[in-house]
PDB file of N, CA, C and O in Angstrom:
ATOM      1  N   SER A 933     -20.373 -13.912  -3.251  1.00 67.00           N
ATOM      2  CA  SER A 933     -20.119 -12.523  -2.968  1.00 67.00           C
ATOM      3  C   SER A 933     -19.472 -11.872  -4.183  1.00 67.00           C
ATOM      4  O   SER A 933     -18.972 -12.531  -5.083  1.00 67.00           O
ATOM      5  N   VAL A 934     -19.452 -10.580  -4.180  1.00 76.00           N
ATOM      6  CA  VAL A 934     -18.906  -9.815  -5.294  1.00 76.00           C
ATOM      7  C   VAL A 934     -17.845  -8.872  -4.746  1.00 76.00           C
ATOM      8  O   VAL A 934     -18.023  -8.258  -3.695  1.00 76.00           O
ATOM      9  N   GLY A 935     -16.732  -8.753  -5.431  1.00 83.00           N
ATOM     10  CA  GLY A 935     -15.667  -7.834  -5.037  1.00 83.00           C
ATOM     11  C   GLY A 935     -15.121  -7.123  -6.253  1.00 83.00           C
ATOM     12  O   GLY A 935     -15.329  -7.555  -7.387  1.00 83.00           O
ATOM     13  N   ASN A 936     -14.422  -6.037  -6.001  1.00 92.00           N
ATOM     14  CA  ASN A 936     -13.843  -5.299  -7.114  1.00 92.00           C
ATOM     15  C   ASN A 936     -12.318  -5.300  -7.044  1.00 92.00           C
ATOM     16  O   ASN A 936     -11.669  -4.450  -7.632  1.00 92.00           O
ATOM     17  N   PHE A 937     -11.743  -6.247  -6.312  1.00 94.00           N
ATOM     18  CA  PHE A 937     -10.299  -6.325  -6.241  1.00 94.00           C
ATOM     19  C   PHE A 937      -9.861  -7.772  -6.062  1.00 94.00           C
ATOM     20  O   PHE A 937     -10.648  -8.639  -5.707  1.00 94.00           O
ATOM     21  N   LEU A 938      -8.562  -7.986  -6.326  1.00 93.00           N
ATOM     22  CA  LEU A 938      -7.946  -9.286  -6.132  1.00 93.00           C
ATOM     23  C   LEU A 938      -6.905  -9.168  -5.034  1.00 93.00           C
ATOM     24  O   LEU A 938      -6.155  -8.188  -4.981  1.00 93.00           O
ATOM     25  N   TYR A 939      -6.829 -10.155  -4.183  1.00 95.00           N
ATOM     26  CA  TYR A 939      -5.829 -10.257  -3.135  1.00 95.00           C
ATOM     27  C   TYR A 939      -4.820 -11.297  -3.599  1.00 95.00           C
ATOM     28  O   TYR A 939      -5.204 -12.402  -3.999  1.00 95.00           O
ATOM     29  N   ALA A 940      -3.536 -10.948  -3.567  1.00 95.00           N
ATOM     30  CA  ALA A 940      -2.524 -11.897  -4.028  1.00 95.00           C
ATOM     31  C   ALA A 940      -1.345 -11.920  -3.071  1.00 95.00           C
ATOM     32  O   ALA A 940      -0.803 -10.870  -2.712  1.00 95.00           O
ATOM     33  N   GLU A 941      -0.949 -13.111  -2.664  1.00 96.00           N
ATOM     34  CA  GLU A 941       0.265 -13.304  -1.877  1.00 96.00           C
ATOM     35  C   GLU A 941       1.436 -13.315  -2.848  1.00 96.00           C
ATOM     36  O   GLU A 941       1.410 -14.032  -3.845  1.00 96.00           O
ATOM     37  N   THR A 942       2.472 -12.536  -2.549  1.00 93.00           N
ATOM     38  CA  THR A 942       3.622 -12.434  -3.447  1.00 93.00           C
ATOM     39  C   THR A 942       4.745 -13.389  -3.101  1.00 93.00           C
ATOM     40  O   THR A 942       5.656 -13.580  -3.897  1.00 93.00           O
ATOM     41  N   GLY A 943       4.730 -13.945  -1.914  1.00 91.00           N
ATOM     42  CA  GLY A 943       5.786 -14.850  -1.497  1.00 91.00           C
ATOM     43  C   GLY A 943       6.984 -14.142  -0.895  1.00 91.00           C
ATOM     44  O   GLY A 943       7.964 -14.770  -0.527  1.00 91.00           O
ATOM     45  N   ALA A 944       6.933 -12.821  -0.835  1.00 92.00           N
ATOM     46  CA  ALA A 944       8.025 -12.013  -0.268  1.00 92.00           C
ATOM     47  C   ALA A 944       7.429 -10.691   0.196  1.00 92.00           C
ATOM     48  O   ALA A 944       6.211 -10.476   0.083  1.00 92.00           O
ATOM     49  N   ASP A 945       8.274  -9.804   0.673  1.00 93.00           N
ATOM     50  CA  ASP A 945       7.816  -8.465   1.036  1.00 93.00           C
ATOM     51  C   ASP A 945       7.278  -7.786  -0.218  1.00 93.00           C
ATOM     52  O   ASP A 945       7.987  -7.661  -1.221  1.00 93.00           O
ATOM     53  N   ALA A 946       6.045  -7.359  -0.193  1.00 95.00           N
ATOM     54  CA  ALA A 946       5.380  -6.808  -1.383  1.00 95.00           C
ATOM     55  C   ALA A 946       5.795  -5.377  -1.695  1.00 95.00           C
ATOM     56  O   ALA A 946       5.466  -4.865  -2.761  1.00 95.00           O
ATOM     57  N   THR A 947       6.563  -4.742  -0.814  1.00 94.00           N
ATOM     58  CA  THR A 947       6.942  -3.345  -1.034  1.00 94.00           C
ATOM     59  C   THR A 947       7.759  -3.179  -2.306  1.00 94.00           C
ATOM     60  O   THR A 947       7.542  -2.242  -3.077  1.00 94.00           O
ATOM     61  N   GLU A 948       8.698  -4.071  -2.550  1.00 94.00           N
ATOM     62  CA  GLU A 948       9.530  -3.968  -3.753  1.00 94.00           C
ATOM     63  C   GLU A 948       8.678  -4.126  -5.011  1.00 94.00           C
ATOM     64  O   GLU A 948       8.839  -3.373  -5.975  1.00 94.00           O
ATOM     65  N   LEU A 949       7.773  -5.086  -5.007  1.00 95.00           N
ATOM     66  CA  LEU A 949       6.893  -5.271  -6.161  1.00 95.00           C
ATOM     67  C   LEU A 949       6.037  -4.024  -6.374  1.00 95.00           C
ATOM     68  O   LEU A 949       5.871  -3.561  -7.505  1.00 95.00           O
ATOM     69  N   PHE A 950       5.507  -3.474  -5.299  1.00 96.00           N
ATOM     70  CA  PHE A 950       4.722  -2.245  -5.376  1.00 96.00           C
ATOM     71  C   PHE A 950       5.533  -1.131  -6.033  1.00 96.00           C
ATOM     72  O   PHE A 950       5.066  -0.470  -6.966  1.00 96.00           O
ATOM     73  N   ASP A 951       6.767  -0.922  -5.565  1.00 96.00           N
ATOM     74  CA  ASP A 951       7.614   0.142  -6.110  1.00 96.00           C
ATOM     75  C   ASP A 951       7.910  -0.073  -7.589  1.00 96.00           C
ATOM     76  O   ASP A 951       7.863   0.866  -8.385  1.00 96.00           O
ATOM     77  N   ARG A 952       8.224  -1.292  -7.951  1.00 96.00           N
ATOM     78  CA  ARG A 952       8.557  -1.592  -9.349  1.00 96.00           C
ATOM     79  C   ARG A 952       7.350  -1.412 -10.263  1.00 96.00           C
ATOM     80  O   ARG A 952       7.480  -0.891 -11.374  1.00 96.00           O
ATOM     81  N   LEU A 953       6.177  -1.838  -9.812  1.00 97.00           N
ATOM     82  CA  LEU A 953       4.974  -1.653 -10.627  1.00 97.00           C
ATOM     83  C   LEU A 953       4.580  -0.184 -10.711  1.00 97.00           C
ATOM     84  O   LEU A 953       4.102   0.274 -11.748  1.00 97.00           O
ATOM     85  N   LEU A 954       4.790   0.555  -9.642  1.00 97.00           N
ATOM     86  CA  LEU A 954       4.490   1.985  -9.667  1.00 97.00           C
ATOM     87  C   LEU A 954       5.323   2.684 -10.738  1.00 97.00           C
ATOM     88  O   LEU A 954       4.814   3.545 -11.469  1.00 97.00           O
ATOM     89  N   ARG A 955       6.585   2.303 -10.872  1.00 97.00           N
ATOM     90  CA  ARG A 955       7.435   2.876 -11.924  1.00 97.00           C
ATOM     91  C   ARG A 955       6.949   2.507 -13.321  1.00 97.00           C
ATOM     92  O   ARG A 955       7.259   3.180 -14.291  1.00 97.00           O
ATOM     93  N   GLU A 956       6.185   1.427 -13.424  1.00 97.00           N
ATOM     94  CA  GLU A 956       5.595   1.017 -14.706  1.00 97.00           C
ATOM     95  C   GLU A 956       4.252   1.704 -14.960  1.00 97.00           C
ATOM     96  O   GLU A 956       3.620   1.483 -15.993  1.00 97.00           O
ATOM     97  N   GLY A 957       3.778   2.481 -13.995  1.00 96.00           N
ATOM     98  CA  GLY A 957       2.498   3.175 -14.156  1.00 96.00           C
ATOM     99  C   GLY A 957       1.317   2.446 -13.559  1.00 96.00           C
ATOM    100  O   GLY A 957       0.173   2.799 -13.828  1.00 96.00           O
ATOM    101  N   VAL A 958       1.573   1.422 -12.751  1.00 97.00           N
ATOM    102  CA  VAL A 958       0.506   0.640 -12.128  1.00 97.00           C
ATOM    103  C   VAL A 958       0.420   1.019 -10.652  1.00 97.00           C
ATOM    104  O   VAL A 958       1.418   0.977  -9.937  1.00 97.00           O
ATOM    105  N   ILE A 959      -0.755   1.373 -10.205  1.00 95.00           N
ATOM    106  CA  ILE A 959      -0.975   1.694  -8.802  1.00 95.00           C
ATOM    107  C   ILE A 959      -1.772   0.555  -8.174  1.00 95.00           C
ATOM    108  O   ILE A 959      -2.842   0.202  -8.656  1.00 95.00           O
ATOM    109  N   LEU A 960      -1.209  -0.015  -7.133  1.00 95.00           N
ATOM    110  CA  LEU A 960      -1.907  -1.040  -6.364  1.00 95.00           C
ATOM    111  C   LEU A 960      -1.644  -0.780  -4.903  1.00 95.00           C
ATOM    112  O   LEU A 960      -0.981   0.189  -4.558  1.00 95.00           O
ATOM    113  N   ARG A 961      -2.144  -1.623  -4.040  1.00 95.00           N
ATOM    114  CA  ARG A 961      -1.989  -1.392  -2.609  1.00 95.00           C
ATOM    115  C   ARG A 961      -1.217  -2.537  -1.973  1.00 95.00           C
ATOM    116  O   ARG A 961      -1.671  -3.683  -1.997  1.00 95.00           O
ATOM    117  N   PRO A 962      -0.039  -2.222  -1.384  1.00 95.00           N
ATOM    118  CA  PRO A 962       0.618  -3.242  -0.572  1.00 95.00           C
ATOM    119  C   PRO A 962      -0.134  -3.357   0.750  1.00 95.00           C
ATOM    120  O   PRO A 962      -0.655  -2.365   1.257  1.00 95.00           O
ATOM    121  N   LEU A 963      -0.225  -4.538   1.285  1.00 96.00           N
ATOM    122  CA  LEU A 963      -1.093  -4.762   2.440  1.00 96.00           C
ATOM    123  C   LEU A 963      -0.362  -4.970   3.760  1.00 96.00           C
ATOM    124  O   LEU A 963      -0.941  -5.485   4.716  1.00 96.00           O
ATOM    125  N   ALA A 964       0.896  -4.528   3.849  1.00 95.00           N
ATOM    126  CA  ALA A 964       1.639  -4.653   5.109  1.00 95.00           C
ATOM    127  C   ALA A 964       0.916  -3.929   6.242  1.00 95.00           C
ATOM    128  O   ALA A 964       0.882  -4.421   7.374  1.00 95.00           O
ATOM    129  N   GLY A 965       0.328  -2.787   5.958  1.00 94.00           N
ATOM    130  CA  GLY A 965      -0.396  -2.025   6.972  1.00 94.00           C
ATOM    131  C   GLY A 965      -1.635  -2.733   7.487  1.00 94.00           C
ATOM    132  O   GLY A 965      -2.207  -2.348   8.511  1.00 94.00           O
ATOM    133  N   PHE A 966      -2.039  -3.778   6.794  1.00 95.00           N
ATOM    134  CA  PHE A 966      -3.205  -4.558   7.206  1.00 95.00           C
ATOM    135  C   PHE A 966      -2.793  -5.929   7.741  1.00 95.00           C
ATOM    136  O   PHE A 966      -3.600  -6.853   7.833  1.00 95.00           O
ATOM    137  N   GLY A 967      -1.482  -6.075   8.051  1.00 96.00           N
ATOM    138  CA  GLY A 967      -0.996  -7.320   8.629  1.00 96.00           C
ATOM    139  C   GLY A 967      -0.604  -8.387   7.630  1.00 96.00           C
ATOM    140  O   GLY A 967      -0.399  -9.532   7.999  1.00 96.00           O
ATOM    141  N   ALA A 968      -0.505  -8.020   6.347  1.00 96.00           N
ATOM    142  CA  ALA A 968      -0.129  -8.985   5.318  1.00 96.00           C
ATOM    143  C   ALA A 968       1.041  -8.414   4.505  1.00 96.00           C
ATOM    144  O   ALA A 968       0.851  -7.918   3.389  1.00 96.00           O
ATOM    145  N   PRO A 969       2.263  -8.458   5.046  1.00 96.00           N
ATOM    146  CA  PRO A 969       3.396  -7.814   4.378  1.00 96.00           C
ATOM    147  C   PRO A 969       3.769  -8.419   3.026  1.00 96.00           C
ATOM    148  O   PRO A 969       4.415  -7.765   2.224  1.00 96.00           O
ATOM    149  N   GLY A 970       3.336  -9.620   2.762  1.00 96.00           N
ATOM    150  CA  GLY A 970       3.647 -10.274   1.498  1.00 96.00           C
ATOM    151  C   GLY A 970       2.499 -10.277   0.519  1.00 96.00           C
ATOM    152  O   GLY A 970       2.487 -11.055  -0.429  1.00 96.00           O
ATOM    153  N   ALA A 971       1.527  -9.392   0.720  1.00 97.00           N
ATOM    154  CA  ALA A 971       0.333  -9.405  -0.133  1.00 97.00           C
ATOM    155  C   ALA A 971       0.098  -8.049  -0.776  1.00 97.00           C
ATOM    156  O   ALA A 971       0.536  -7.014  -0.281  1.00 97.00           O
ATOM    157  N   ILE A 972      -0.598  -8.090  -1.907  1.00 97.00           N
ATOM    158  CA  ILE A 972      -1.027  -6.880  -2.602  1.00 97.00           C
ATOM    159  C   ILE A 972      -2.516  -6.968  -2.888  1.00 97.00           C
ATOM    160  O   ILE A 972      -3.095  -8.052  -2.919  1.00 97.00           O
ATOM    161  N   ARG A 973      -3.093  -5.805  -3.096  1.00 96.00           N
ATOM    162  CA  ARG A 973      -4.498  -5.704  -3.496  1.00 96.00           C
ATOM    163  C   ARG A 973      -4.512  -4.993  -4.842  1.00 96.00           C
ATOM    164  O   ARG A 973      -3.968  -3.903  -4.987  1.00 96.00           O
ATOM    165  N   VAL A 974      -5.134  -5.612  -5.824  1.00 96.00           N
ATOM    166  CA  VAL A 974      -5.219  -5.060  -7.175  1.00 96.00           C
ATOM    167  C   VAL A 974      -6.685  -4.855  -7.509  1.00 96.00           C
ATOM    168  O   VAL A 974      -7.474  -5.807  -7.496  1.00 96.00           O
ATOM    169  N   SER A 975      -7.056  -3.626  -7.798  1.00 94.00           N
ATOM    170  CA  SER A 975      -8.436  -3.349  -8.187  1.00 94.00           C
ATOM    171  C   SER A 975      -8.704  -3.885  -9.583  1.00 94.00           C
ATOM    172  O   SER A 975      -7.846  -3.805 -10.470  1.00 94.00           O
ATOM    173  N   VAL A 976      -9.878  -4.418  -9.800  1.00 93.00           N
ATOM    174  CA  VAL A 976     -10.294  -4.894 -11.109  1.00 93.00           C
ATOM    175  C   VAL A 976     -10.670  -3.677 -11.941  1.00 93.00           C
ATOM    176  O   VAL A 976     -11.351  -2.772 -11.461  1.00 93.00           O
ATOM    177  N   GLY A 977     -10.191  -3.634 -13.168  1.00 92.00           N
ATOM    178  CA  GLY A 977     -10.469  -2.498 -14.036  1.00 92.00           C
ATOM    179  C   GLY A 977     -11.151  -2.936 -15.317  1.00 92.00           C
ATOM    180  O   GLY A 977     -11.717  -4.022 -15.413  1.00 92.00           O
ATOM    181  N   THR A 978     -11.027  -2.087 -16.295  1.00 93.00           N
ATOM    182  CA  THR A 978     -11.547  -2.416 -17.623  1.00 93.00           C
ATOM    183  C   THR A 978     -10.640  -3.477 -18.246  1.00 93.00           C
ATOM    184  O   THR A 978      -9.512  -3.693 -17.779  1.00 93.00           O
ATOM    185  N   PRO A 979     -11.074  -4.110 -19.318  1.00 94.00           N
ATOM    186  CA  PRO A 979     -10.189  -5.083 -19.969  1.00 94.00           C
ATOM    187  C   PRO A 979      -8.841  -4.472 -20.374  1.00 94.00           C
ATOM    188  O   PRO A 979      -7.798  -5.114 -20.215  1.00 94.00           O
ATOM    189  N   ASP A 980      -8.832  -3.238 -20.862  1.00 96.00           N
ATOM    190  CA  ASP A 980      -7.576  -2.590 -21.237  1.00 96.00           C
ATOM    191  C   ASP A 980      -6.694  -2.336 -20.015  1.00 96.00           C
ATOM    192  O   ASP A 980      -5.477  -2.522 -20.069  1.00 96.00           O
ATOM    193  N   GLU A 981      -7.284  -1.903 -18.916  1.00 95.00           N
ATOM    194  CA  GLU A 981      -6.524  -1.667 -17.681  1.00 95.00           C
ATOM    195  C   GLU A 981      -5.958  -2.968 -17.129  1.00 95.00           C
ATOM    196  O   GLU A 981      -4.810  -3.014 -16.676  1.00 95.00           O
ATOM    197  N   ASN A 982      -6.749  -4.025 -17.183  1.00 95.00           N
ATOM    198  CA  ASN A 982      -6.285  -5.324 -16.694  1.00 95.00           C
ATOM    199  C   ASN A 982      -5.133  -5.842 -17.560  1.00 95.00           C
ATOM    200  O   ASN A 982      -4.171  -6.407 -17.042  1.00 95.00           O
ATOM    201  N   ALA A 983      -5.220  -5.636 -18.863  1.00 96.00           N
ATOM    202  CA  ALA A 983      -4.145  -6.045 -19.766  1.00 96.00           C
ATOM    203  C   ALA A 983      -2.879  -5.230 -19.504  1.00 96.00           C
ATOM    204  O   ALA A 983      -1.763  -5.774 -19.530  1.00 96.00           O
ATOM    205  N   PHE A 984      -3.038  -3.937 -19.234  1.00 97.00           N
ATOM    206  CA  PHE A 984      -1.903  -3.077 -18.913  1.00 97.00           C
ATOM    207  C   PHE A 984      -1.203  -3.602 -17.658  1.00 97.00           C
ATOM    208  O   PHE A 984       0.029  -3.712 -17.618  1.00 97.00           O
ATOM    209  N   PHE A 985      -1.988  -3.940 -16.649  1.00 96.00           N
ATOM    210  CA  PHE A 985      -1.427  -4.501 -15.417  1.00 96.00           C
ATOM    211  C   PHE A 985      -0.702  -5.817 -15.699  1.00 96.00           C
ATOM    212  O   PHE A 985       0.431  -6.020 -15.243  1.00 96.00           O
ATOM    213  N   ALA A 986      -1.321  -6.703 -16.433  1.00 96.00           N
ATOM    214  CA  ALA A 986      -0.717  -8.006 -16.720  1.00 96.00           C
ATOM    215  C   ALA A 986       0.595  -7.840 -17.481  1.00 96.00           C
ATOM    216  O   ALA A 986       1.587  -8.527 -17.178  1.00 96.00           O
ATOM    217  N   ASP A 987       0.630  -6.934 -18.446  1.00 97.00           N
ATOM    218  CA  ASP A 987       1.863  -6.691 -19.204  1.00 97.00           C
ATOM    219  C   ASP A 987       2.957  -6.128 -18.304  1.00 97.00           C
ATOM    220  O   ASP A 987       4.109  -6.553 -18.362  1.00 97.00           O
ATOM    221  N   ALA A 988       2.598  -5.147 -17.459  1.00 97.00           N
ATOM    222  CA  ALA A 988       3.576  -4.543 -16.546  1.00 97.00           C
ATOM    223  C   ALA A 988       4.088  -5.576 -15.554  1.00 97.00           C
ATOM    224  O   ALA A 988       5.290  -5.628 -15.267  1.00 97.00           O
ATOM    225  N   LEU A 989       3.204  -6.403 -15.029  1.00 95.00           N
ATOM    226  CA  LEU A 989       3.616  -7.440 -14.085  1.00 95.00           C
ATOM    227  C   LEU A 989       4.578  -8.408 -14.759  1.00 95.00           C
ATOM    228  O   LEU A 989       5.596  -8.795 -14.184  1.00 95.00           O
ATOM    229  N   GLY A 990       4.295  -8.774 -15.976  1.00 96.00           N
ATOM    230  CA  GLY A 990       5.191  -9.664 -16.732  1.00 96.00           C
ATOM    231  C   GLY A 990       6.575  -9.050 -16.901  1.00 96.00           C
ATOM    232  O   GLY A 990       7.597  -9.736 -16.727  1.00 96.00           O
ATOM    233  N   ARG A 991       6.637  -7.773 -17.253  1.00 96.00           N
ATOM    234  CA  ARG A 991       7.921  -7.093 -17.418  1.00 96.00           C
ATOM    235  C   ARG A 991       8.688  -7.050 -16.106  1.00 96.00           C
ATOM    236  O   ARG A 991       9.892  -7.333 -16.058  1.00 96.00           O
ATOM    237  N   VAL A 992       8.003  -6.695 -15.021  1.00 95.00           N
ATOM    238  CA  VAL A 992       8.644  -6.590 -13.709  1.00 95.00           C
ATOM    239  C   VAL A 992       9.172  -7.943 -13.256  1.00 95.00           C
ATOM    240  O   VAL A 992      10.300  -8.050 -12.765  1.00 95.00           O
ATOM    241  N   LEU A 993       8.385  -8.974 -13.406  1.00 93.00           N
ATOM    242  CA  LEU A 993       8.814 -10.303 -12.974  1.00 93.00           C
ATOM    243  C   LEU A 993       9.940 -10.857 -13.837  1.00 93.00           C
ATOM    244  O   LEU A 993      10.803 -11.586 -13.341  1.00 93.00           O
ATOM    245  N   ALA A 994       9.953 -10.496 -15.110  1.00 95.00           N
ATOM    246  CA  ALA A 994      11.018 -10.966 -16.007  1.00 95.00           C
ATOM    247  C   ALA A 994      12.369 -10.368 -15.621  1.00 95.00           C
ATOM    248  O   ALA A 994      13.411 -10.980 -15.858  1.00 95.00           O
ATOM    249  N   ARG A 995      12.346  -9.182 -15.022  1.00 91.00           N
ATOM    250  CA  ARG A 995      13.587  -8.521 -14.615  1.00 91.00           C
ATOM    251  C   ARG A 995      14.023  -8.923 -13.211  1.00 91.00           C
ATOM    252  O   ARG A 995      15.072  -8.496 -12.750  1.00 91.00           O
ATOM    253  N   ALA A 996      13.227  -9.715 -12.538  1.00 77.00           N
ATOM    254  CA  ALA A 996      13.543 -10.095 -11.134  1.00 77.00           C
ATOM    255  C   ALA A 996      14.688 -11.074 -11.070  1.00 77.00           C
ATOM    256  O   ALA A 996      15.015 -11.779 -11.920  1.00 77.00           O
TER     257      ALA A 996
END
């Protein structure tokens, strides 16, 4: 099958991660409304967009 997003379990409530990434300029979807409070959905983008996400995620996790 083919998809345009990644589903990731965060190991905790994903709302905080969502908020922190949003402040970094990354928009993703927390999945609590779909019954998965510890998961996020990240759309696949261009290589530059994916690198931007990876860098922002690294910064956010380093400050955790």
